[in-house]
mmCIF file of C-alpha atoms and ligand atoms in Angstrom:
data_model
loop_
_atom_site.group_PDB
_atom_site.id
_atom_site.type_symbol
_atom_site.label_atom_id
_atom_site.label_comp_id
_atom_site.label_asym_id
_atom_site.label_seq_id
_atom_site.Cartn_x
_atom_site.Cartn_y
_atom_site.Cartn_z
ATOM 1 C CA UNK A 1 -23.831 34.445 -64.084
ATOM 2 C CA UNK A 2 -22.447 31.772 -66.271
ATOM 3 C CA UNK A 3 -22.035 29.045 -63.212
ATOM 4 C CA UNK A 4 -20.566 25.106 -63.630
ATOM 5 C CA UNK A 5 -21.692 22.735 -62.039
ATOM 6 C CA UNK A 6 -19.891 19.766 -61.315
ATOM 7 C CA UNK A 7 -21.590 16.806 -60.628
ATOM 8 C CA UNK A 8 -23.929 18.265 -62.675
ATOM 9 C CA UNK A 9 -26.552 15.093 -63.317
ATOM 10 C CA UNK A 10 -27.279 14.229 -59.441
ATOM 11 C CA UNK A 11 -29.576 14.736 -57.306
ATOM 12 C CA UNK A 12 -29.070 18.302 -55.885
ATOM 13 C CA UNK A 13 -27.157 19.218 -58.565
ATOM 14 C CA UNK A 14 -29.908 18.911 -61.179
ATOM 15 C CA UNK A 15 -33.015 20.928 -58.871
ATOM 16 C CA UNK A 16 -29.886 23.202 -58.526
ATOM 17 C CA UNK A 17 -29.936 23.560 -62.436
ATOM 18 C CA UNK A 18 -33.960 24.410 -62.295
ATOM 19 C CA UNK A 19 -33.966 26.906 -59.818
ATOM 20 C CA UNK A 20 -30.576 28.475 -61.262
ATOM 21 C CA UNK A 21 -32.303 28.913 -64.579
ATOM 22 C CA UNK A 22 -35.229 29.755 -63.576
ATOM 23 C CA UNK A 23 -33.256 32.872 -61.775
ATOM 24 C CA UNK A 24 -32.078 33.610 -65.066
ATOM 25 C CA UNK A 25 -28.093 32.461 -64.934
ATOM 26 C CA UNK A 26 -26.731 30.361 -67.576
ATOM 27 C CA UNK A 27 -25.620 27.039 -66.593
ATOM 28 C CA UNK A 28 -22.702 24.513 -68.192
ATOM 29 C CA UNK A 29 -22.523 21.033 -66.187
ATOM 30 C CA UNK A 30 -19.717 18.420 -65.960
ATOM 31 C CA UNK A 31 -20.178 14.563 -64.875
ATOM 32 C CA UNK A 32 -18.639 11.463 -65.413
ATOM 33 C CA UNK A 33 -22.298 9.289 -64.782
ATOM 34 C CA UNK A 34 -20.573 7.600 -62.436
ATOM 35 C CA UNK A 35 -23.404 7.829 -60.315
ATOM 36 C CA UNK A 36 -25.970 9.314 -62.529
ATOM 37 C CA UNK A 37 -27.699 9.464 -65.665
ATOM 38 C CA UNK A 38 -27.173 11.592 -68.749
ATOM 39 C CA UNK A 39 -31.352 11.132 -68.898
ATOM 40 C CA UNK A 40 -31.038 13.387 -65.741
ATOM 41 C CA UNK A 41 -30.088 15.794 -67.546
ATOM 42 C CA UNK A 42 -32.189 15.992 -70.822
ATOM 43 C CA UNK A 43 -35.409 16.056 -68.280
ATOM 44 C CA UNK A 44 -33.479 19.444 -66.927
ATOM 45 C CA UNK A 45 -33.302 20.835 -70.270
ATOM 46 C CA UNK A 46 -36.971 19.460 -70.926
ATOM 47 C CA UNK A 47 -38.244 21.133 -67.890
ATOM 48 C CA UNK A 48 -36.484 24.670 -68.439
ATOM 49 C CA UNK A 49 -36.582 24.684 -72.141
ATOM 50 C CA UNK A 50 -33.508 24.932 -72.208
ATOM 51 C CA UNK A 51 -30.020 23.367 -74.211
ATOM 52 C CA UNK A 52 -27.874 22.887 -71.498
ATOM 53 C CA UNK A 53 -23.539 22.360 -72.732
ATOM 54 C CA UNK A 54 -22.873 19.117 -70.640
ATOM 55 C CA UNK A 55 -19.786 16.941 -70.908
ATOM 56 C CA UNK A 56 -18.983 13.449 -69.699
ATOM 57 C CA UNK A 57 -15.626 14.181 -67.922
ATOM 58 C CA UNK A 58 -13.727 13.258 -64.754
ATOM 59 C CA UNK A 59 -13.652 17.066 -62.382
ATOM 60 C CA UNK A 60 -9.890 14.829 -61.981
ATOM 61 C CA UNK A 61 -8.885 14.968 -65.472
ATOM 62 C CA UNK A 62 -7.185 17.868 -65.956
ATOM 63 C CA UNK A 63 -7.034 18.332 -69.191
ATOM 64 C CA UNK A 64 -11.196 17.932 -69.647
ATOM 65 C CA UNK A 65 -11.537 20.382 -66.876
ATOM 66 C CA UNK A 66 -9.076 22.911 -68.684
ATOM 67 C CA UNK A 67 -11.035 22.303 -71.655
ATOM 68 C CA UNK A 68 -14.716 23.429 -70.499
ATOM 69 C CA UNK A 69 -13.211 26.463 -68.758
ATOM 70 C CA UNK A 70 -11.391 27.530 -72.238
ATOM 71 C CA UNK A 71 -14.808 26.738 -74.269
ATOM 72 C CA UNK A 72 -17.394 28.512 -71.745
ATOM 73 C CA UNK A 73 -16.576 32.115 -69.587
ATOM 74 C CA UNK A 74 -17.294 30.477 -66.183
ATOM 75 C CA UNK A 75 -18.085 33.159 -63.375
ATOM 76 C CA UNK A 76 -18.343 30.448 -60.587
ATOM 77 C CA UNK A 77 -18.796 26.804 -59.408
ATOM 78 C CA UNK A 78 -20.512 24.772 -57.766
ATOM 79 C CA UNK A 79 -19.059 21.643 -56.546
ATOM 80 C CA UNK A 80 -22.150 18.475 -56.705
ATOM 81 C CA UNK A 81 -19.391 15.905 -57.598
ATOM 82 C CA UNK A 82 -18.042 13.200 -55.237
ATOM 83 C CA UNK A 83 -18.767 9.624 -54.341
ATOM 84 C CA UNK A 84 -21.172 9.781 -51.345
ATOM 85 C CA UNK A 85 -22.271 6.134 -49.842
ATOM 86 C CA UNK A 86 -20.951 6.411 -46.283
ATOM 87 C CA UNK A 87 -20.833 2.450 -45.971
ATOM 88 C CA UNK A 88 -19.109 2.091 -49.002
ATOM 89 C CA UNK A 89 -16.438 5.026 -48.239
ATOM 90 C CA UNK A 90 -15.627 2.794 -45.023
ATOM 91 C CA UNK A 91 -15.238 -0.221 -47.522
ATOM 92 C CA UNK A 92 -13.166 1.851 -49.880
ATOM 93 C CA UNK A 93 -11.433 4.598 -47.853
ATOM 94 C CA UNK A 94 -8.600 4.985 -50.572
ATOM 95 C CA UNK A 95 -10.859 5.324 -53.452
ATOM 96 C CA UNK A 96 -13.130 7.770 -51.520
ATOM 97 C CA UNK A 97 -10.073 10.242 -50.517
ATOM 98 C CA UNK A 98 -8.342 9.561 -53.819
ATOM 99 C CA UNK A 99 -11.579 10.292 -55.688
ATOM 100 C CA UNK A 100 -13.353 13.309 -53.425
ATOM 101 C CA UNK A 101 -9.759 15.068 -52.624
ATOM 102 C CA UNK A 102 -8.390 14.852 -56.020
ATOM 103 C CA UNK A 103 -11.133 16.002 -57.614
ATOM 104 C CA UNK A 104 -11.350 18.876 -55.524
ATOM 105 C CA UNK A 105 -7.876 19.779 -55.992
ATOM 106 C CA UNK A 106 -7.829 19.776 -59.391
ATOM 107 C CA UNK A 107 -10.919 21.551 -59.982
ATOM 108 C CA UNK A 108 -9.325 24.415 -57.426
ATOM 109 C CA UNK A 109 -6.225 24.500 -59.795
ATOM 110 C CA UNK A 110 -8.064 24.730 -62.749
ATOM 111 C CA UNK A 111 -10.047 27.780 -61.406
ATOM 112 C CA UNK A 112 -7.120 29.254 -60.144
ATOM 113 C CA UNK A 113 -5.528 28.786 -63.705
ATOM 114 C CA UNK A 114 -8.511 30.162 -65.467
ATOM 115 C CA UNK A 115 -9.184 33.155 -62.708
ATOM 116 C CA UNK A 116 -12.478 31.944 -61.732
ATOM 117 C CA UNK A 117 -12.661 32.308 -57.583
ATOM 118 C CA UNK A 118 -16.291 31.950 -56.602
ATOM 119 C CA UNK A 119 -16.978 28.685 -55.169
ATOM 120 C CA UNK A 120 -19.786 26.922 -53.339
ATOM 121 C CA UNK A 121 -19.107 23.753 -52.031
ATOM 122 C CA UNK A 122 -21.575 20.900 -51.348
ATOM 123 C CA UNK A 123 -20.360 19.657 -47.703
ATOM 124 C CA UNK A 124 -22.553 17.794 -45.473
ATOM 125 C CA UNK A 125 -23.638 18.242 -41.444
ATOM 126 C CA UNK A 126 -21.705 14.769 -40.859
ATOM 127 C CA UNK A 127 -18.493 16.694 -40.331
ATOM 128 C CA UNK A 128 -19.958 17.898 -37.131
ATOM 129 C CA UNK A 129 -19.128 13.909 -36.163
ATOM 130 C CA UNK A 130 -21.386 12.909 -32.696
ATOM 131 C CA UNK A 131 -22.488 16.753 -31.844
ATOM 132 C CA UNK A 132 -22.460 17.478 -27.790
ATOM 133 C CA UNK A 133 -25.759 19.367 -28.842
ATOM 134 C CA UNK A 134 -28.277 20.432 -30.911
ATOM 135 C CA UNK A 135 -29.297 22.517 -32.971
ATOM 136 C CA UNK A 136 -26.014 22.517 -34.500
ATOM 137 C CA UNK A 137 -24.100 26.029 -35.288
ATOM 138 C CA UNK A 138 -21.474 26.671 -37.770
ATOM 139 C CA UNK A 139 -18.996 28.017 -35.062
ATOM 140 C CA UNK A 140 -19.253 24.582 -32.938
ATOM 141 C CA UNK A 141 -15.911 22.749 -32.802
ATOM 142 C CA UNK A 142 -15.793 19.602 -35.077
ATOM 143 C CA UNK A 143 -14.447 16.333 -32.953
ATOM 144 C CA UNK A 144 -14.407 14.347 -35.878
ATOM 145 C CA UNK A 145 -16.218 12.432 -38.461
ATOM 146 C CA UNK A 146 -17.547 8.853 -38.683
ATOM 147 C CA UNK A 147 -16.619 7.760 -42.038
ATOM 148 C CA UNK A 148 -13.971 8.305 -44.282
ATOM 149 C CA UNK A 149 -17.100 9.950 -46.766
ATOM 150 C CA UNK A 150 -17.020 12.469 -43.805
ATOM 151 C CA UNK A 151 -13.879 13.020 -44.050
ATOM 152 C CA UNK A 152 -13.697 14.123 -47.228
ATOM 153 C CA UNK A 153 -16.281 16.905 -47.125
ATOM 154 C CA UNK A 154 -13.991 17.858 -43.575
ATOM 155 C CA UNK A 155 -10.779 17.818 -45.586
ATOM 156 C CA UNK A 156 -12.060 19.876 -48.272
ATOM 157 C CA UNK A 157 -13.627 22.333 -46.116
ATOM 158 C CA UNK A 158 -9.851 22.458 -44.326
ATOM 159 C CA UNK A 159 -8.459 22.692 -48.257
ATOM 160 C CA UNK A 160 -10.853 25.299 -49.434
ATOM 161 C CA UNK A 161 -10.225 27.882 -46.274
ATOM 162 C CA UNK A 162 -6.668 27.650 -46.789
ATOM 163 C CA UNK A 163 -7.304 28.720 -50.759
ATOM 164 C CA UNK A 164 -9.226 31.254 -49.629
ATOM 165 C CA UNK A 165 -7.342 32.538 -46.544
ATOM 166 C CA UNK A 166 -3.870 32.154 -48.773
ATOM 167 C CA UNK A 167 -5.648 34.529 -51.728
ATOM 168 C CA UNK A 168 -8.447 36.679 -50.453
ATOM 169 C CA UNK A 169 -9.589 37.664 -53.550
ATOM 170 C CA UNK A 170 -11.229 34.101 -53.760
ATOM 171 C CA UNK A 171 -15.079 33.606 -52.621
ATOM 172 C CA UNK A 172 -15.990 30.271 -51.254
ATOM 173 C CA UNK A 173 -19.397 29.163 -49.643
ATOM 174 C CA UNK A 174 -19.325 26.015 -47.655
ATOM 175 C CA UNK A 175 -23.064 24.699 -47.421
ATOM 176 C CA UNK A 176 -23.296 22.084 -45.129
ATOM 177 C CA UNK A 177 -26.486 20.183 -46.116
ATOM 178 C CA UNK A 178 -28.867 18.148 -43.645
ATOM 179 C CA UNK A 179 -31.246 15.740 -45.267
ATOM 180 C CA UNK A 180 -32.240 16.203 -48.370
ATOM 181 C CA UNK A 181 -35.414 14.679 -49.522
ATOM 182 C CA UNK A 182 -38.176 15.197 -51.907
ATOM 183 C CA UNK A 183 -38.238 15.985 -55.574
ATOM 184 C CA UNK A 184 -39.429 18.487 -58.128
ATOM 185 C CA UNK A 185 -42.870 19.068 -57.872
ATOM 186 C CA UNK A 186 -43.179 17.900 -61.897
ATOM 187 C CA UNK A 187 -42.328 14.491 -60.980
ATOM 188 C CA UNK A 188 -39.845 14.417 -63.828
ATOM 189 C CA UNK A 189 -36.448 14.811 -61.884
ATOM 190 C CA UNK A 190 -35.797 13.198 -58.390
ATOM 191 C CA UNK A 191 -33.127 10.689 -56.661
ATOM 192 C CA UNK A 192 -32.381 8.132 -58.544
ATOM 193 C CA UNK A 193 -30.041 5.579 -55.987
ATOM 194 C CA UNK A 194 -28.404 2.969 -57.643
ATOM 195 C CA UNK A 195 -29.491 -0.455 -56.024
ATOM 196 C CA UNK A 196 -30.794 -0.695 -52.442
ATOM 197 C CA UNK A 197 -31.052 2.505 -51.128
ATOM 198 C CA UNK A 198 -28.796 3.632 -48.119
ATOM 199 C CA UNK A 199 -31.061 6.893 -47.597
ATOM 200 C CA UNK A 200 -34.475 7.028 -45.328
ATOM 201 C CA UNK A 201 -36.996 8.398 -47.791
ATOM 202 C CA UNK A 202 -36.034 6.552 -50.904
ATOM 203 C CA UNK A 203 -36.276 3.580 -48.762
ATOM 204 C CA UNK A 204 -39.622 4.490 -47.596
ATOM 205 C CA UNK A 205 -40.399 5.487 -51.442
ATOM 206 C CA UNK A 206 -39.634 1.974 -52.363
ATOM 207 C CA UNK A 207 -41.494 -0.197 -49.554
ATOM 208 C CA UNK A 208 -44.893 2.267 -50.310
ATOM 209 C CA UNK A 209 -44.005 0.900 -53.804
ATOM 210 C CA UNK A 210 -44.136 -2.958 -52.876
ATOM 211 C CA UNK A 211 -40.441 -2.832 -54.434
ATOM 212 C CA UNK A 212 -39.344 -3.676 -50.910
ATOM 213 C CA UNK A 213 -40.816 -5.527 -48.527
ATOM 214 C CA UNK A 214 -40.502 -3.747 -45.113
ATOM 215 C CA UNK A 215 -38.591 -0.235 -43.728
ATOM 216 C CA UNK A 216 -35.582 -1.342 -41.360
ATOM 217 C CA UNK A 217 -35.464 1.680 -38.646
ATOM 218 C CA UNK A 218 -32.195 1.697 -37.720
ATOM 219 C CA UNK A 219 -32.429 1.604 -33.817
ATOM 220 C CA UNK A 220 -35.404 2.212 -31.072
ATOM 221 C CA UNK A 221 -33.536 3.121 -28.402
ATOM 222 C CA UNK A 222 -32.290 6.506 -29.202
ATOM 223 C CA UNK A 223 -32.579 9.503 -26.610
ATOM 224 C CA UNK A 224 -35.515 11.269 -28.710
ATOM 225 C CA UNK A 225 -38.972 11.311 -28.425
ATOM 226 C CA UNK A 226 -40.174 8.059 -29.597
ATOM 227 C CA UNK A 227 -36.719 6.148 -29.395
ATOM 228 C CA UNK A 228 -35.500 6.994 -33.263
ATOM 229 C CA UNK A 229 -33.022 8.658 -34.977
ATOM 230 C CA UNK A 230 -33.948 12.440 -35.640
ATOM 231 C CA UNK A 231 -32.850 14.326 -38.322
ATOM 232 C CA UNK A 232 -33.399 17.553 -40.423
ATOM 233 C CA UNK A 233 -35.172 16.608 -43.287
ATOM 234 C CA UNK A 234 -34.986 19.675 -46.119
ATOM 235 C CA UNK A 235 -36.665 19.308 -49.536
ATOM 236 C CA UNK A 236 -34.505 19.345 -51.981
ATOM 237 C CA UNK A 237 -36.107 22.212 -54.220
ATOM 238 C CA UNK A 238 -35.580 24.448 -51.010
ATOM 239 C CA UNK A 239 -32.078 23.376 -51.055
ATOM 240 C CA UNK A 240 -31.620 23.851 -54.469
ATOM 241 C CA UNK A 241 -32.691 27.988 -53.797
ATOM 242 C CA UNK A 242 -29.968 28.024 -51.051
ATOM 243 C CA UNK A 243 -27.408 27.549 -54.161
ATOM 244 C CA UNK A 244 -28.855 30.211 -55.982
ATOM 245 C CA UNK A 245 -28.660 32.360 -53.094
ATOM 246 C CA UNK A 246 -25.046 31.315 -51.984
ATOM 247 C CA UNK A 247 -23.779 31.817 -55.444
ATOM 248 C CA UNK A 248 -25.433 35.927 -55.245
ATOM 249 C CA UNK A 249 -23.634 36.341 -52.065
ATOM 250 C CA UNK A 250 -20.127 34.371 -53.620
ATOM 251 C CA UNK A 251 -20.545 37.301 -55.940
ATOM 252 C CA UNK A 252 -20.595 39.716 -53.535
ATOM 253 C CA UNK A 253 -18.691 39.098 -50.774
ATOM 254 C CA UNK A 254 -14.682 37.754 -50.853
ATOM 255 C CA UNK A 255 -13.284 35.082 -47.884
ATOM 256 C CA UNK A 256 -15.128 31.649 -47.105
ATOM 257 C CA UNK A 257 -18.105 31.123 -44.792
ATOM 258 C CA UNK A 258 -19.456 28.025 -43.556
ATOM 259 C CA UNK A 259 -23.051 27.496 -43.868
ATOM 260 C CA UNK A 260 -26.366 25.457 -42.708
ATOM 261 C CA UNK A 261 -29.072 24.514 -44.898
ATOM 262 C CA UNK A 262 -31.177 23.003 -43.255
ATOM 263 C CA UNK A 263 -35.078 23.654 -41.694
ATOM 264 C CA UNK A 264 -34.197 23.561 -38.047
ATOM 265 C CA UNK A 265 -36.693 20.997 -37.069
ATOM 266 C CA UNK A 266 -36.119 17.485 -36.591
ATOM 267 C CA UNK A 267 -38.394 14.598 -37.222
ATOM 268 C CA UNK A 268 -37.300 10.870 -36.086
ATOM 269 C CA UNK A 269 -38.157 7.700 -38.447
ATOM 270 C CA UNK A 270 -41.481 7.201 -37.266
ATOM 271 C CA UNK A 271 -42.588 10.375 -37.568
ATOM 272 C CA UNK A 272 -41.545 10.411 -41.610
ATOM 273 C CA UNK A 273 -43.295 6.847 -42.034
ATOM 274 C CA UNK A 274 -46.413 8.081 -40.192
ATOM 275 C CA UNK A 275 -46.285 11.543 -42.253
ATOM 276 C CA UNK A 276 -45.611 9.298 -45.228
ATOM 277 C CA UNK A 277 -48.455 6.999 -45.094
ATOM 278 C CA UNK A 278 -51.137 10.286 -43.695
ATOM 279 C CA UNK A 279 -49.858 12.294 -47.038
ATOM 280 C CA UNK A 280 -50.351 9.647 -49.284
ATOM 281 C CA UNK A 281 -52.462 7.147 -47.701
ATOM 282 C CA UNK A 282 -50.435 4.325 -48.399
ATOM 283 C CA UNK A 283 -48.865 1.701 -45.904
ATOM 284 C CA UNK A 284 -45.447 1.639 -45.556
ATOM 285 C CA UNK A 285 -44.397 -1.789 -43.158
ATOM 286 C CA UNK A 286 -41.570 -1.580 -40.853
ATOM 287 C CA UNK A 287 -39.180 -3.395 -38.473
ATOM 288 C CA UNK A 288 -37.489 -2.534 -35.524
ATOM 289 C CA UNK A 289 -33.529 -3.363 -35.885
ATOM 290 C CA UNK A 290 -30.780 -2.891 -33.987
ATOM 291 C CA UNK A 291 -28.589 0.552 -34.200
ATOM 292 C CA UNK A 292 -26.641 1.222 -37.524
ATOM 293 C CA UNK A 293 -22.834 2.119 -36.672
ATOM 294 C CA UNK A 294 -22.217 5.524 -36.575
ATOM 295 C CA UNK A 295 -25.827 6.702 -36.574
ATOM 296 C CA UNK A 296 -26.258 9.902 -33.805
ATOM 297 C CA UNK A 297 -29.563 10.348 -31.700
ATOM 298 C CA UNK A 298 -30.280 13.837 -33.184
ATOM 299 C CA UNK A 299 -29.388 16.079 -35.913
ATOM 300 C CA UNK A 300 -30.416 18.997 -36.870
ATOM 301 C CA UNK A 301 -29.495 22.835 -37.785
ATOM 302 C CA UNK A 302 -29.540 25.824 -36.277
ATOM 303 C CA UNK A 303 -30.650 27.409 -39.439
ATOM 304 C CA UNK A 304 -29.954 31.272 -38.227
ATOM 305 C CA UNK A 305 -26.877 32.297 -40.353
ATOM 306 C CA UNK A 306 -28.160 31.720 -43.628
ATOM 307 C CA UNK A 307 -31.277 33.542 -43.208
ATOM 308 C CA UNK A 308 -28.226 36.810 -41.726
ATOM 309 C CA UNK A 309 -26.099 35.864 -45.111
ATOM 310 C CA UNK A 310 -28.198 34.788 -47.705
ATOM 311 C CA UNK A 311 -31.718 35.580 -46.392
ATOM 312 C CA UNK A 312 -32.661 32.195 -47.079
ATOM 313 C CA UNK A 313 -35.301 30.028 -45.329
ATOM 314 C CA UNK A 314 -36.929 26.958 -45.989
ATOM 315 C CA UNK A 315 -40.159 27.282 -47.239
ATOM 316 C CA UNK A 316 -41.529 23.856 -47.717
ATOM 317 C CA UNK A 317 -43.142 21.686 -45.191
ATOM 318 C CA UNK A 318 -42.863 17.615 -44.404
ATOM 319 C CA UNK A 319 -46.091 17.479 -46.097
ATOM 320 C CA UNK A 320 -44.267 18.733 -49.295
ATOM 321 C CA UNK A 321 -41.534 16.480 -49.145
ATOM 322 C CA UNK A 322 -43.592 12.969 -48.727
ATOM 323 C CA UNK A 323 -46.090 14.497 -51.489
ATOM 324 C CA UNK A 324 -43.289 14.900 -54.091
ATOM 325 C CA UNK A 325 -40.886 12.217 -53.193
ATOM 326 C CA UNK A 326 -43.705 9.837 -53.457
ATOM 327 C CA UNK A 327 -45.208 11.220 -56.801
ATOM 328 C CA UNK A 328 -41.270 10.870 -57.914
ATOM 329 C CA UNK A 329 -41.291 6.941 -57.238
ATOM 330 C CA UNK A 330 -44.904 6.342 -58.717
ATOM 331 C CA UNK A 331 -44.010 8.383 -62.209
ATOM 332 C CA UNK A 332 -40.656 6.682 -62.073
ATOM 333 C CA UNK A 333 -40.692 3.099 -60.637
ATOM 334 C CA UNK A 334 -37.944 2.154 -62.552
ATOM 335 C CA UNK A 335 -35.670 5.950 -61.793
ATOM 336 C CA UNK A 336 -34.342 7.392 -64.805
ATOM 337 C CA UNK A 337 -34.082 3.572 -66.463
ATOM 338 C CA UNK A 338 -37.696 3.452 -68.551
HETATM 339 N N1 LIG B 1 -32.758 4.956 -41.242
HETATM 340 C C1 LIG B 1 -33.507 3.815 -40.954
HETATM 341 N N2 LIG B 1 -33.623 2.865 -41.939
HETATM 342 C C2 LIG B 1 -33.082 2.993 -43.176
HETATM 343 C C3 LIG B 1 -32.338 4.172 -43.471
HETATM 344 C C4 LIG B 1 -32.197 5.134 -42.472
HETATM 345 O O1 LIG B 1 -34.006 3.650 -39.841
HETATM 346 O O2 LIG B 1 -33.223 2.086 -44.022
HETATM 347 C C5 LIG B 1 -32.615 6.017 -40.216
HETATM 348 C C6 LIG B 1 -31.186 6.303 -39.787
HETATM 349 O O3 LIG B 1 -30.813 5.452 -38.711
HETATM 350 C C7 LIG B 1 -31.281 7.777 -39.371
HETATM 351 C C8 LIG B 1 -32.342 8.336 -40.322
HETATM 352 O O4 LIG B 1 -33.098 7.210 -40.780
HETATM 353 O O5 LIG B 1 -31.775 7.896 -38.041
HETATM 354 C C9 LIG B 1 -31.754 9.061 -41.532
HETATM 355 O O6 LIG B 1 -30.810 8.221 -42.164
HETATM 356 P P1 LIG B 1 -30.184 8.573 -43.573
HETATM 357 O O7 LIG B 1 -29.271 7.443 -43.963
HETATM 358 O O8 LIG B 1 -31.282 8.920 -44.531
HETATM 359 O O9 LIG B 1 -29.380 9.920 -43.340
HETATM 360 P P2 LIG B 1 -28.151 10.261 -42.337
HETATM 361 O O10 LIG B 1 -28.680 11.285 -41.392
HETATM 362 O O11 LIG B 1 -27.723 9.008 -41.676
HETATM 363 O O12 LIG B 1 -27.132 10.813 -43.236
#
């Protein structure tokens, strides 16, 4: 398949690139850099030997949008691009709904103009708000997110049913991602945050680097095993597979589905700082700090219905992720900048 991605230079987006290449589809990618860096991509292209059609556009701007699906036979999309800082989205609620629903919309019309209905959508296990339990299942009811960032990927869920439910000819995945961390095992691409990082492991990435001076966990007081937060750390390269595979089933299958990636296992702060430092054998210094607003106990999937739909696992283990995330940070101290 000839698949765009939007949001095409990020994070996810770009091990999505490796491992959709590598499973021998054809790729086009659209970003505006707002968040990224067009070095992102020329590291894809040097990794997969590959030239890979990218344009700087807006996934608002109509008339770009219209233009890449007239120049390139697009069989489906997958949608990377959005603003994504929960902190910042409570800052900025209007710019975070104007940018994340309008982009969405427009990109829907512009597939709908151009008859191109398969559609995977990166949303995000925060919709599932303060969960009454864990692990978490596709079917549970949503009370409500956080953040206005988590309202977006709700909203868009709620937008992208109806398209689908209104014209079932249309396929749409909705994978709800846990935490992504890691990189590619190459060391060439990996998350690249811009200023202080919001996220656990590039945090960790940068105190192990002496970038930073100390971790700040977030809370000891949790109900979990040693008092901290626990989440479902994924590495991103298994992630990335989970697109290839959602994409094969888009292809096959018409209606919307809602579904996990994630490992199903949860590991709190302290276990990812002492896995961090065993892995690597460096020291990464922390402090105990009080709770971060909006921050749950536990979180993590019940990974069961993509292994029924797509067949997909995860594969990699927490050894993996601190491994690559930290040879990421000591080939790139400086990200994508050299
Ligand atoms: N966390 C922390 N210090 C940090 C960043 C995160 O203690 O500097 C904790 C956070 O409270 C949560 C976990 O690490 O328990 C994962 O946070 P992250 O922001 O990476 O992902 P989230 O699950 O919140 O989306």
């Amino acid at each position: 398949m000839n698949i765009l991605l939007t949001g095409g230079a990020g994070f996810i987006a770009t091990h999505t690139c490796v491992e959709l290449i590598s499973a021998g589809h054809d790729v086009v990618i659209v970003d505006n850099y707002v968040n990224s860096q067009p070095e992102a991509v020329r590291r894809v292209e040097e990794l997969t030997g590959r030239t890979i059609p990218h344009y700087e556009a807006d996934v608002c701007d109509r008339a770009a949008m219209d233009r890449i699906f007239s120049e390139h036979a697009i069989d489906a999309v997958i949608h990377f691009a959005g603003l994504k800082a929960v902190g910042e989205s409570v800052a900025q609620p209007l710019r975070y709904y104007r940018n994340n629903l309008d982009s969405a919309l427009t990109l829907c019309e512009t597939m709908a103009a151009h008859g191109v209905k398969r559609l995977v959508f990166s949303s995000s296990a925060t919709v599932y708000g303060v969960p009454d339990e864990v692990p978490l299942r596709e079917d549970m009811f949503c009370k409500g997110c956080t953040n206005p960032y988590g309202w977006t990927k709700y909203m868009i869920e709620k937008i992208l049913m109806g398209v689908a439910q209104a014209d079932p000819s249309w396929s749409v995945v909705l994978l709800r991602y846990f935490n992504p961390v890691g990189a590619h095992e190459s060391g060439r691409i990996g998350e690249n945050p811009n200023g202080l990082p919001n996220n656990l492991m590039p945090f960790i990435t940068k105190v192990a680097a002496g970038q930073l001076p100390h971790l700040n966990v977030f809370g000891d007081d949790y109900n979990t095993h040693d008092g901290t937060g626990v989440r479902d750390y994924i590495h991103v390269v298994d992630l990335a597979r989970g697109h290839v595979d959602a994409c094969a089933y888009a292809a096959g299958h018409s209606g919307c589905e809602i579904i996990n990636l994630g490992t199903g296992v949860g590991y709190s702060v302290l276990d990812m700082v002492q896995a961090f430092e065993r892995v690597n054998g460096v020291k990464v210094p922390y402090v105990i700090g009080p709770r971060r607003p909006g921050d749950v106990d536990a979180c993590f999937a019940d990974p069961a219905k993509a292994k029924r739909l797509l067949g997909w696992e995860a594969k990699k283990t927490l050894e993996d992720m601190c491994r690559d995330a930290w040879r990421w940070q000591c080939m790139n101290p400086n990200g994508y900048t050299t």
